[in-house]
PDB file of C-alpha atoms and ligand atoms in Angstrom:
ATOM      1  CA  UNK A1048      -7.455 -24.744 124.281  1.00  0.00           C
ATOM      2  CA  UNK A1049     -10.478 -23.531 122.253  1.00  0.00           C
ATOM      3  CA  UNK A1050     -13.513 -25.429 122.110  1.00  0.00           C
ATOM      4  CA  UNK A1051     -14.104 -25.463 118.713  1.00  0.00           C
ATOM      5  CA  UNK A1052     -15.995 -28.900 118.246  1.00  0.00           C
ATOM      6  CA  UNK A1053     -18.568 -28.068 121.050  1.00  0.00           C
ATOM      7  CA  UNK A1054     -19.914 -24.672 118.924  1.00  0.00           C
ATOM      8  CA  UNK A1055     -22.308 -25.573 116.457  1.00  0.00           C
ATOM      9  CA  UNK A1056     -21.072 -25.727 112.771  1.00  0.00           C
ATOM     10  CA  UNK A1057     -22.463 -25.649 109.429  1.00  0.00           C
ATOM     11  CA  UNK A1058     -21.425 -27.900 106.682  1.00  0.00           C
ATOM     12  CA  UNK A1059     -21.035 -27.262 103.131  1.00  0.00           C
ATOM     13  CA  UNK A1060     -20.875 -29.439 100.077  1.00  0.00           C
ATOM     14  CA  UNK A1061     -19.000 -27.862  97.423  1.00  0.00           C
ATOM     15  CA  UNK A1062     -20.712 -30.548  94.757  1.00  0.00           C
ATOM     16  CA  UNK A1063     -24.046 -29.226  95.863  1.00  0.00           C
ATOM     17  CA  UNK A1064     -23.046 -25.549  95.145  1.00  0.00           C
ATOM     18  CA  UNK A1065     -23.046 -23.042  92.407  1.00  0.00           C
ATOM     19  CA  UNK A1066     -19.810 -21.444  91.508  1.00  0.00           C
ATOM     20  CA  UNK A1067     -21.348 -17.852  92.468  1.00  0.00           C
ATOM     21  CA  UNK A1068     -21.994 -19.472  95.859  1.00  0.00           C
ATOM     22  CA  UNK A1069     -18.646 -20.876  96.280  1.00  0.00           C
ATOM     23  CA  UNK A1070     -16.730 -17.755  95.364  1.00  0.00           C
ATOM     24  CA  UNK A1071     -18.830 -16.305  97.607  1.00  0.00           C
ATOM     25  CA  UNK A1072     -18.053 -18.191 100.756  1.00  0.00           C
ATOM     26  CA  UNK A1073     -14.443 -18.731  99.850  1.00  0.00           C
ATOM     27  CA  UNK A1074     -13.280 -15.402  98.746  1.00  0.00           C
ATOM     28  CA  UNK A1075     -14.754 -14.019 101.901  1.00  0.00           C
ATOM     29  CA  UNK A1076     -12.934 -16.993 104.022  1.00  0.00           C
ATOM     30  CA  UNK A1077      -9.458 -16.971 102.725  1.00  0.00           C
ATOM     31  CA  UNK A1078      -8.138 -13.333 103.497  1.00  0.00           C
ATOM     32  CA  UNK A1079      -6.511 -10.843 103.198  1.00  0.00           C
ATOM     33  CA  UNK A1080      -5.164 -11.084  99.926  1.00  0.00           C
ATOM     34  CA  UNK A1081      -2.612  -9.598  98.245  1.00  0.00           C
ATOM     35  CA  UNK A1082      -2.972  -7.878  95.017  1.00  0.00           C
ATOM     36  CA  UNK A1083      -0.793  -8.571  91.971  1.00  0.00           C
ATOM     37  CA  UNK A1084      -1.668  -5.926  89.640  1.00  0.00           C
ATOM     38  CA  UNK A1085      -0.786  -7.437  86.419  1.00  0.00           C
ATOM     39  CA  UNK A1086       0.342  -5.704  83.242  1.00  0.00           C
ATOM     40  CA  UNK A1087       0.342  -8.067  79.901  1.00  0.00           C
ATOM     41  CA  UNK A1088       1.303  -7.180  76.243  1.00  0.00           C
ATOM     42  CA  UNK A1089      -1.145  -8.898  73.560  1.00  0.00           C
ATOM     43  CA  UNK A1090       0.735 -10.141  70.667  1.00  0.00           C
ATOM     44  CA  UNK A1091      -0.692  -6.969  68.277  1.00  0.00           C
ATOM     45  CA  UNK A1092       1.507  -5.243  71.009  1.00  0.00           C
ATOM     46  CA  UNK A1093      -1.504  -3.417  72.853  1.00  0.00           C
ATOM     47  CA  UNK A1094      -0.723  -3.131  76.744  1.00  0.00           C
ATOM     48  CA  UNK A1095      -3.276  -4.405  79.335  1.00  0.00           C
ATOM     49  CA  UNK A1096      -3.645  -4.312  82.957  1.00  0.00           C
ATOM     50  CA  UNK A1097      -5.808  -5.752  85.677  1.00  0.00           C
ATOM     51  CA  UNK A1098      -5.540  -6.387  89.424  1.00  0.00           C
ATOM     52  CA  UNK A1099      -5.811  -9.985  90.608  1.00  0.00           C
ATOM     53  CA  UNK A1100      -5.926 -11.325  94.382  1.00  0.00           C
ATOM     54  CA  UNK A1101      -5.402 -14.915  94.163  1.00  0.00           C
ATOM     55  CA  UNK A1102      -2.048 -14.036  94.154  1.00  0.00           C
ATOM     56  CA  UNK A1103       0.959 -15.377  96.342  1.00  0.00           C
ATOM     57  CA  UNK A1104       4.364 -16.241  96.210  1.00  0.00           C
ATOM     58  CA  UNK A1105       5.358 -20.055  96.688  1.00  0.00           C
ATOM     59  CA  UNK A1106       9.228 -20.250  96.756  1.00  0.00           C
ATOM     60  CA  UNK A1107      12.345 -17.940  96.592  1.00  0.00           C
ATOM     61  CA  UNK A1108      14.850 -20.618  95.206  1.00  0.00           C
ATOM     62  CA  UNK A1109      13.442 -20.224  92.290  1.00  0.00           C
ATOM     63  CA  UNK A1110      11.237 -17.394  93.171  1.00  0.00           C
ATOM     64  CA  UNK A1111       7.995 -18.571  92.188  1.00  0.00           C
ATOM     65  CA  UNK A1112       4.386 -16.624  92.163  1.00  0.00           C
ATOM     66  CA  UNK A1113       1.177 -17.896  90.993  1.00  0.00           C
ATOM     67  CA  UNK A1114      -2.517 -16.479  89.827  1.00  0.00           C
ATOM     68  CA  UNK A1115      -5.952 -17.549  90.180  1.00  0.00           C
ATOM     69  CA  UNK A1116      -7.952 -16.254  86.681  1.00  0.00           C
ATOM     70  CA  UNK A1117     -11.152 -16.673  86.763  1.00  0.00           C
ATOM     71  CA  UNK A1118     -14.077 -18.086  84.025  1.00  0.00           C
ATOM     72  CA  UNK A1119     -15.562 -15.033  82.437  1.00  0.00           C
ATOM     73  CA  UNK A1120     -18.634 -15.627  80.723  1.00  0.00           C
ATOM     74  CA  UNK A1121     -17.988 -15.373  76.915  1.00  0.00           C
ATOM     75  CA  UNK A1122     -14.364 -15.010  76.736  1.00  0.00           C
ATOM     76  CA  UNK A1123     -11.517 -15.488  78.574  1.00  0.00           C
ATOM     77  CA  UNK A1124      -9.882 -12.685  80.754  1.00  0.00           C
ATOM     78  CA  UNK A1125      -7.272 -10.967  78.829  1.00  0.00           C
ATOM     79  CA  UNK A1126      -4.629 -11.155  81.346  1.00  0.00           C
ATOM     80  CA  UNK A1127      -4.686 -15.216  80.231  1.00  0.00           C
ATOM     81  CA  UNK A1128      -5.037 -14.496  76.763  1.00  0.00           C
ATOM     82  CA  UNK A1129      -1.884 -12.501  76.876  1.00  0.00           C
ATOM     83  CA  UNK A1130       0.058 -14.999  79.292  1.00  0.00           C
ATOM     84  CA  UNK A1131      -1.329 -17.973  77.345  1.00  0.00           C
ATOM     85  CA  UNK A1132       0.061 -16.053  73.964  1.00  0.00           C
ATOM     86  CA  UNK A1133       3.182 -15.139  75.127  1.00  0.00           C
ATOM     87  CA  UNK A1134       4.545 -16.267  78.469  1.00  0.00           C
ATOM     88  CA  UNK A1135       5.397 -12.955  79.978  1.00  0.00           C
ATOM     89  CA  UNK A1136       3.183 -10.587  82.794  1.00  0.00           C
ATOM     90  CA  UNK A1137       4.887  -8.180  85.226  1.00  0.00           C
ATOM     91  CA  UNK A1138       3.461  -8.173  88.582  1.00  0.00           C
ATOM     92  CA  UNK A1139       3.116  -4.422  90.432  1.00  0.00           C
ATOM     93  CA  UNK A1140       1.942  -4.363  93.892  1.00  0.00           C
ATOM     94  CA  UNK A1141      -0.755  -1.725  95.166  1.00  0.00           C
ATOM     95  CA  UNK A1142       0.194   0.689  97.911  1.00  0.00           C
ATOM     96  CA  UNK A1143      -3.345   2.569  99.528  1.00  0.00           C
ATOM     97  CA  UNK A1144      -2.259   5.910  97.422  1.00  0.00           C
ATOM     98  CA  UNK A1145      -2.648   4.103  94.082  1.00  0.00           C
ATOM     99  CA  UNK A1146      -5.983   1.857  95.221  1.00  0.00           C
ATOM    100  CA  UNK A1147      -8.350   3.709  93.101  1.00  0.00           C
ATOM    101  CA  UNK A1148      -6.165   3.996  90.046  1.00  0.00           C
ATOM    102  CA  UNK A1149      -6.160  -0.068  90.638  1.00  0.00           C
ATOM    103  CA  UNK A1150      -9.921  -0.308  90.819  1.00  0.00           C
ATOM    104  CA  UNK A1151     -10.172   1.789  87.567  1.00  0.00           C
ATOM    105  CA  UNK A1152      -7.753  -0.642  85.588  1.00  0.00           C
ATOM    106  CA  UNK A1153     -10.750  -3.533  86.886  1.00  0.00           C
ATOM    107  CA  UNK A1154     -12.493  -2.427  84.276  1.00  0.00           C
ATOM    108  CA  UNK A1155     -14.185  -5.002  82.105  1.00  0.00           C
ATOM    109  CA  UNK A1156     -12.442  -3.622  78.569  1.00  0.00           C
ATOM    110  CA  UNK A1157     -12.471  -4.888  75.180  1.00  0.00           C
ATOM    111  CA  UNK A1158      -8.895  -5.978  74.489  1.00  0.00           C
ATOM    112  CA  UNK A1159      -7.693  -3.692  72.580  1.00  0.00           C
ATOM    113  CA  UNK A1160      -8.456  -1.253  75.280  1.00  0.00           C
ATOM    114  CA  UNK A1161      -4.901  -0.194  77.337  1.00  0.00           C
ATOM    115  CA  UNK A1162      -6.738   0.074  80.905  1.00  0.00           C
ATOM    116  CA  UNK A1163      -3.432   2.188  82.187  1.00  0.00           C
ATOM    117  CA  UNK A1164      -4.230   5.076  79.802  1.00  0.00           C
ATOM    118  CA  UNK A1165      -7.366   4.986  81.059  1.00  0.00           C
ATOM    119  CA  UNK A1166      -6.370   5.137  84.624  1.00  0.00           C
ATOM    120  CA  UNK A1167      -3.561   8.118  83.741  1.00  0.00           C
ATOM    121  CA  UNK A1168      -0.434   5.517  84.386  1.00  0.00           C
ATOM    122  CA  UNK A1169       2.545   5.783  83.035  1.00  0.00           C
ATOM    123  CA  UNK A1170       4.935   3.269  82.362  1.00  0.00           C
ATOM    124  CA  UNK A1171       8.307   2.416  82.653  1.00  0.00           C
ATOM    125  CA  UNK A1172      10.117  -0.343  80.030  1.00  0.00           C
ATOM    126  CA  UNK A1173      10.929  -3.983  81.622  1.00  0.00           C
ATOM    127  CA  UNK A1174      14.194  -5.084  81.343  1.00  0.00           C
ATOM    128  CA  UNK A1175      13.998  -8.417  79.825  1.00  0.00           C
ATOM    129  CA  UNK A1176      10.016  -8.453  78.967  1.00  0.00           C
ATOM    130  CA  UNK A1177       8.016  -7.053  76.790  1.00  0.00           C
ATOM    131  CA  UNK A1178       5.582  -5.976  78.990  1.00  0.00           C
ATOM    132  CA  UNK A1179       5.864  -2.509  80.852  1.00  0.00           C
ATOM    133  CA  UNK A1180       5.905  -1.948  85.019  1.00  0.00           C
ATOM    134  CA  UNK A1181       3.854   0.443  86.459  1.00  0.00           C
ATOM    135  CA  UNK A1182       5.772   3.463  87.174  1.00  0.00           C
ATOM    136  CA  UNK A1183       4.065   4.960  90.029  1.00  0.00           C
ATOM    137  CA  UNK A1184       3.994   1.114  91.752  1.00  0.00           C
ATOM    138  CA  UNK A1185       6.618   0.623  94.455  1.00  0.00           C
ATOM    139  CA  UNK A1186       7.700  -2.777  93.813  1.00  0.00           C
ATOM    140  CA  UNK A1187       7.037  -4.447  90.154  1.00  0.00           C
ATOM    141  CA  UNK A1188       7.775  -8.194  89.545  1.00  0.00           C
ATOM    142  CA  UNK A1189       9.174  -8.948  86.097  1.00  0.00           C
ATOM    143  CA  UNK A1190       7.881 -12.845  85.665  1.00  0.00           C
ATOM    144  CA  UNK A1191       7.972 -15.062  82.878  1.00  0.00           C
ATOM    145  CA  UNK A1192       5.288 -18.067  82.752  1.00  0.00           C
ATOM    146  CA  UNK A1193       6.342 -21.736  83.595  1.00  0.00           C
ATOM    147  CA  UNK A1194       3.069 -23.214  84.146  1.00  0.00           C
ATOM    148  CA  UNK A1195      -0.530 -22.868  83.045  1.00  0.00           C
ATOM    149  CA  UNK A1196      -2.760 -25.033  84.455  1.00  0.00           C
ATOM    150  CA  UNK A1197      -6.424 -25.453  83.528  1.00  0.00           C
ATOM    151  CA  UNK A1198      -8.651 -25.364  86.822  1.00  0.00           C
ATOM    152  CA  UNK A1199     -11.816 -25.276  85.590  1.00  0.00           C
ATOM    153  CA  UNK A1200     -14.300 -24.222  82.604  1.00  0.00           C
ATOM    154  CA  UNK A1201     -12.153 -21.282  81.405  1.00  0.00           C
ATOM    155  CA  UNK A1202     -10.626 -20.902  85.014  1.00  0.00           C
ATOM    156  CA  UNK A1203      -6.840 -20.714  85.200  1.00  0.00           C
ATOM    157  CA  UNK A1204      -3.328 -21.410  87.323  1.00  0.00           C
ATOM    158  CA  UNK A1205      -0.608 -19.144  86.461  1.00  0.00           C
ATOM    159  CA  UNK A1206       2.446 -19.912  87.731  1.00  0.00           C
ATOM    160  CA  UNK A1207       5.170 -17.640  87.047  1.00  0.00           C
ATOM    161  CA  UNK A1208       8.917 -17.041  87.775  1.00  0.00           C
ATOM    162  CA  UNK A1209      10.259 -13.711  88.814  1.00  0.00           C
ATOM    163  CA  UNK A1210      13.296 -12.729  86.611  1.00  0.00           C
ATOM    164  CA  UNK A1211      13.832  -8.990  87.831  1.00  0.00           C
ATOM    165  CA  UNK A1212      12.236  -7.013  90.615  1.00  0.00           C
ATOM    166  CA  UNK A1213      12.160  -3.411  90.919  1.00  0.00           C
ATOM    167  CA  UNK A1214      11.710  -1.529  94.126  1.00  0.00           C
ATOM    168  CA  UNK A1215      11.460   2.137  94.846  1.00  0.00           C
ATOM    169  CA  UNK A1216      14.644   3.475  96.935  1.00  0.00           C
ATOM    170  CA  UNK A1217      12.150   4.899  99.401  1.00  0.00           C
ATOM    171  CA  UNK A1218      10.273   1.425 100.164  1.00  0.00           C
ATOM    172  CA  UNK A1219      13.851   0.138 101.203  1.00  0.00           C
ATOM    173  CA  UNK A1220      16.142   0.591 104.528  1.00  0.00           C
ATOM    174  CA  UNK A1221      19.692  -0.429 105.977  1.00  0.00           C
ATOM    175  CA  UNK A1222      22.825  -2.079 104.871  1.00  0.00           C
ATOM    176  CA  UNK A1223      22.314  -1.343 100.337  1.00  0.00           C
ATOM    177  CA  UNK A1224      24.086  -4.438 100.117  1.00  0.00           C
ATOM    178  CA  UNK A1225      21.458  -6.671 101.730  1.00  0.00           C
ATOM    179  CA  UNK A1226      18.653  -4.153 101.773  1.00  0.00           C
ATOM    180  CA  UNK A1227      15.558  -4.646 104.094  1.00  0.00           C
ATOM    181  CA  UNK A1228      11.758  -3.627 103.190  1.00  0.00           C
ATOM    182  CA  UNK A1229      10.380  -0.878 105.036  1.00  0.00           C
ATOM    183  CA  UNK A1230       6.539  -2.077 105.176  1.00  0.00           C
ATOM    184  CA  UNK A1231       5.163   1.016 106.359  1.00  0.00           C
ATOM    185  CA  UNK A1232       6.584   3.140 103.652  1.00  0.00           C
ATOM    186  CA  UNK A1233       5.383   0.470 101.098  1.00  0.00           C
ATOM    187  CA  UNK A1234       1.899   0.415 102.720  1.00  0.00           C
ATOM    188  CA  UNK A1235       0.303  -2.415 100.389  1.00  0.00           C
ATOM    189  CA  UNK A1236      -3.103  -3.386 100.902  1.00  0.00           C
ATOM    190  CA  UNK A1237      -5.077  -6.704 100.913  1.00  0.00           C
ATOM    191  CA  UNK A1238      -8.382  -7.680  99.218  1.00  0.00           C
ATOM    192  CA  UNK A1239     -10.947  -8.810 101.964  1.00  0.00           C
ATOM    193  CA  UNK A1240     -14.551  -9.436 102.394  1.00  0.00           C
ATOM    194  CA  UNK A1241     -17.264  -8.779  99.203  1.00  0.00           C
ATOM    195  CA  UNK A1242     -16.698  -7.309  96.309  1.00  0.00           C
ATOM    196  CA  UNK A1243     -15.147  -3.838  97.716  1.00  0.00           C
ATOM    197  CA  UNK A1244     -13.894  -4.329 101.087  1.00  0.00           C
ATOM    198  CA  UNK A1245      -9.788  -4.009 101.613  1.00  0.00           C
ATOM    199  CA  UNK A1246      -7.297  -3.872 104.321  1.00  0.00           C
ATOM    200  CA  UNK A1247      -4.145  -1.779 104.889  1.00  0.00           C
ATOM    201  CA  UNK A1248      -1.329  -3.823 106.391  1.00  0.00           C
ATOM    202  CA  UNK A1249      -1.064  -1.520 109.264  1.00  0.00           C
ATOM    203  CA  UNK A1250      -2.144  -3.724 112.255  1.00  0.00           C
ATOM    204  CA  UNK A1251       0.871  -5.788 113.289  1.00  0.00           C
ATOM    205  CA  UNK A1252       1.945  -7.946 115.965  1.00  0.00           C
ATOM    206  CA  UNK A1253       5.174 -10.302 117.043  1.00  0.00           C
ATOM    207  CA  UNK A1254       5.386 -13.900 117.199  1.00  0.00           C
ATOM    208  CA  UNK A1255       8.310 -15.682 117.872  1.00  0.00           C
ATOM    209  CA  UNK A1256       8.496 -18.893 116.311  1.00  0.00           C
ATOM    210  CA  UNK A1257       8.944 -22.092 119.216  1.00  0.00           C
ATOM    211  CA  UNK A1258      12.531 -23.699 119.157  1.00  0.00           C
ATOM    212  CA  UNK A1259      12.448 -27.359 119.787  1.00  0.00           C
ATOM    213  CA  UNK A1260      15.909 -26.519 121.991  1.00  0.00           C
ATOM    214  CA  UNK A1261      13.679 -24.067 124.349  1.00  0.00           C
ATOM    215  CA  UNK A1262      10.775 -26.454 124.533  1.00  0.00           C
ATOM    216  CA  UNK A1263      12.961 -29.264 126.150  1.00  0.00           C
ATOM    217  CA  UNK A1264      14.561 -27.365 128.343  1.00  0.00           C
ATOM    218  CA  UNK A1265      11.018 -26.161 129.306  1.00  0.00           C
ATOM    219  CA  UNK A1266      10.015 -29.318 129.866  1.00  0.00           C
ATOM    220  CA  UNK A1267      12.463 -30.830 131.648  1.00  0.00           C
ATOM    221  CA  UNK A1268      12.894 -27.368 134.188  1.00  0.00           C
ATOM    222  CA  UNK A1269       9.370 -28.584 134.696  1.00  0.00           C
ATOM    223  CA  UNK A1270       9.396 -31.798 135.629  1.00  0.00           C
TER     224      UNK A1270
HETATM  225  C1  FMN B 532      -8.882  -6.055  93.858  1.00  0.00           C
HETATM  226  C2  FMN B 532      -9.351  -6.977  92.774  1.00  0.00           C
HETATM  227  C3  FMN B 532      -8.899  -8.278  92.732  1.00  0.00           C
HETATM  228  C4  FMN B 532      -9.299  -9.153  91.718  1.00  0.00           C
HETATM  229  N1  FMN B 532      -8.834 -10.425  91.729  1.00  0.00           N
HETATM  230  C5  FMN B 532      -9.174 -11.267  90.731  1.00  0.00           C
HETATM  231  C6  FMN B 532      -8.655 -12.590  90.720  1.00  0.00           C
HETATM  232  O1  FMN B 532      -7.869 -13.012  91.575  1.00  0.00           O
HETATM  233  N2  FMN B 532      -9.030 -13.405  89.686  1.00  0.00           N
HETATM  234  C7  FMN B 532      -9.859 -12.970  88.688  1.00  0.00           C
HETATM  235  O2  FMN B 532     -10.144 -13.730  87.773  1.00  0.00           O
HETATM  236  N3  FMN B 532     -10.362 -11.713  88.692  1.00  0.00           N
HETATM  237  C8  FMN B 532     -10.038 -10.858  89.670  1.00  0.00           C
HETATM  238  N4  FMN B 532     -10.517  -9.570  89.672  1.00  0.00           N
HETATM  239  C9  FMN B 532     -11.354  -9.122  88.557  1.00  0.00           C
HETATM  240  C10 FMN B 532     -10.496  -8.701  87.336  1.00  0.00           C
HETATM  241  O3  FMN B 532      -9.600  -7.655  87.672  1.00  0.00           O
HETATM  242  C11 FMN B 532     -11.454  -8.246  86.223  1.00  0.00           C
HETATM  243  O4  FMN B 532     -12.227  -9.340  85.786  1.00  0.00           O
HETATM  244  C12 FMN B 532     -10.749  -7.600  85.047  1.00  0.00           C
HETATM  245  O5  FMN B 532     -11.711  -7.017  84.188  1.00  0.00           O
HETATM  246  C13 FMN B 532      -9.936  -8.599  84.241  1.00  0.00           C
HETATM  247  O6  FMN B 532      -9.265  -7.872  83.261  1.00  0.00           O
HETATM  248  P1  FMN B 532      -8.552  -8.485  81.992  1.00  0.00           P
HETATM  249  O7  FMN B 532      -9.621  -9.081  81.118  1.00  0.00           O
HETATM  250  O8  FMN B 532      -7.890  -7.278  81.405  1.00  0.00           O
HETATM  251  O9  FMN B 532      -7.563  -9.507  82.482  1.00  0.00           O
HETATM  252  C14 FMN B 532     -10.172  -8.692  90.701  1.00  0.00           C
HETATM  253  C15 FMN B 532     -10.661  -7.368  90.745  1.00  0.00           C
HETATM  254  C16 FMN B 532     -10.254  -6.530  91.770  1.00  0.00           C
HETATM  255  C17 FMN B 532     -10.779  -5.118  91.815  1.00  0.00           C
END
C-alpha cells in the first residue's frame, strides 16, 4: 500500500482563492483532457469555432457529452452565445496533424469572425444541424443541447446529446458491421499542464478489470 497520509500535504481552501488561482491548480491537476473542438452557427448564420477541454462524454444510452465554458471578461464566449441561441454545436476531435490549425481557431475573435477561414478549414454540411463538421477532423459529433447550466458569473455547463457521428474510414478496423476504433490511426491528443502543454495518446498499458468470481476463488485457494 502507499503511504500517502505519512508525506506531508498542503491544503487548499477554494473560498480563500482567486479564480485565476483555482484554474490554475485545477486545470493542471485534472489531466489529460480531451479536446472537443466545437463548431457553432450564430443566428445571423456566421460559423464559429473554438477548442474546449473540459470536455467528456457521460453516457452512451443516450449518448451524452458535456462542456465547461468559461467567464470571459466582458462578454460571453461565443461558443455559448451560439448554443444558448440555438441549441445546436458539432463536436470534432483533434488528431496531432491538425493541433496547430486547433490552436489558431483559439483565437479571441469578434463574433462575426469565422475562426475556420482563418485557420484554412474547410467544411463539410451536418446532417441534421445547422452547424458544419470539420472536414479534415477524423471523428465529428453532431450534438444538439439538452442542458445549460449556469456555474458561475458567466461560466457555463453544456450538456449535449450526440445525434450523428461521423468517422473517417481510415480511423476504423474489423467486422463494418460492428466497427472498432483504431486509436493509433486516430492519434487524438489531450490538453495537459499550463497554458500550452499537450499529450499524444501514445503511451498505453493493460489492465484487466478484477472479477468478484476470481477473487473468491483466490481467496479461498488461499486459505
Ligand atoms: C486546447 C484548448 C482548450 C481550451 N479549453 C477551454 C475550455 O474548456 N473552456 C473554455 O472556456 N475555454 C477553453 N479554451 C479557450 C477558448 O478556446 C478561447 O477562449 C476561445 O477564444 C473561445 O472562443 P469563442 O468565443 O469563439 O467560443 C481552450 C483553448 C485551448 C487552446
Amino acid at each position: 500500500m502507499h503511504d500517502l497520509v505519512s508525506k506531508p500535504q498542503r491544503h487548499f481552501d477554494f473560498a480563500q482563492m482567486s479564480g485565476a488561482d483555482r484554474y490554475r491548480l485545477l486545470a493542471s491537476t485534472i489531466m489529460p483532457r480531451p479536446i472537443a473542438w466545437v463548431v457553432t452557427r450564430a443566428p445571423d448564420g456566421c460559423v464559429n469555432a473554438a477548442p474546449y477541454s473540459f470536455f467528456n462524454l457521460f453516457g452512451a444510452d443516450d449518448p451524452v457529452i458535456a462542456l465547461g465554458i468559461l467567464a470571459r471578461p466582458g462578454a460571453p464566449k461565443d461558443t455559448a452565445t451560439n448554443i444558448r441561441a440555438t441549441g445546436e454545436f458539432v463536436v470534432n476531435l483533434v488528431p496531432f496533424d491538425l493541433v496547430g490549425a486547433m490552436n489558431a481557431t483559439c483565437v479571441d475573435a469578434p463574433p462575426d469572425v469565422d475562426e475556420l477561414e482563418l485557420a484554412g478549414l474547410t467544411t463539410l454540411p451536418s446532417v441534421a444541424i445547422a452547424p458544419p463538421r470539420i472536414a479534415a477532423s477524423p471523428v465529428a459529433f453532431e450534438c444538439k443541447l439538452t442542458h445549460l447550466l449556469d456555474t458561475g458569473p458567466g461560466q457555463s455547463l453544456v450538456v449535449g446529446q450526440i445525434l450523428h457521428a461521423h468517422y473517417a474510414q481510415h480511423v476504423l478496423t474489423g467486422d463494418p458491421q460492428r466497427p472498432r476504433v483504431d486509436h493509433a490511426a486516430l492519434d487524438l491528443v489531450g490538453r495537459m499542464h499550463g497554458a500550452s502543454t499537450y499529450t499524444r495518446t501514445r503511451d498505453l498499458f493493460d489492465l484487466d478489470r478484477p472479477l468478484w468470481q476470481d477473487a473468491k476463488i483466490t481467496a479461498t485457494t488461499a486459505s
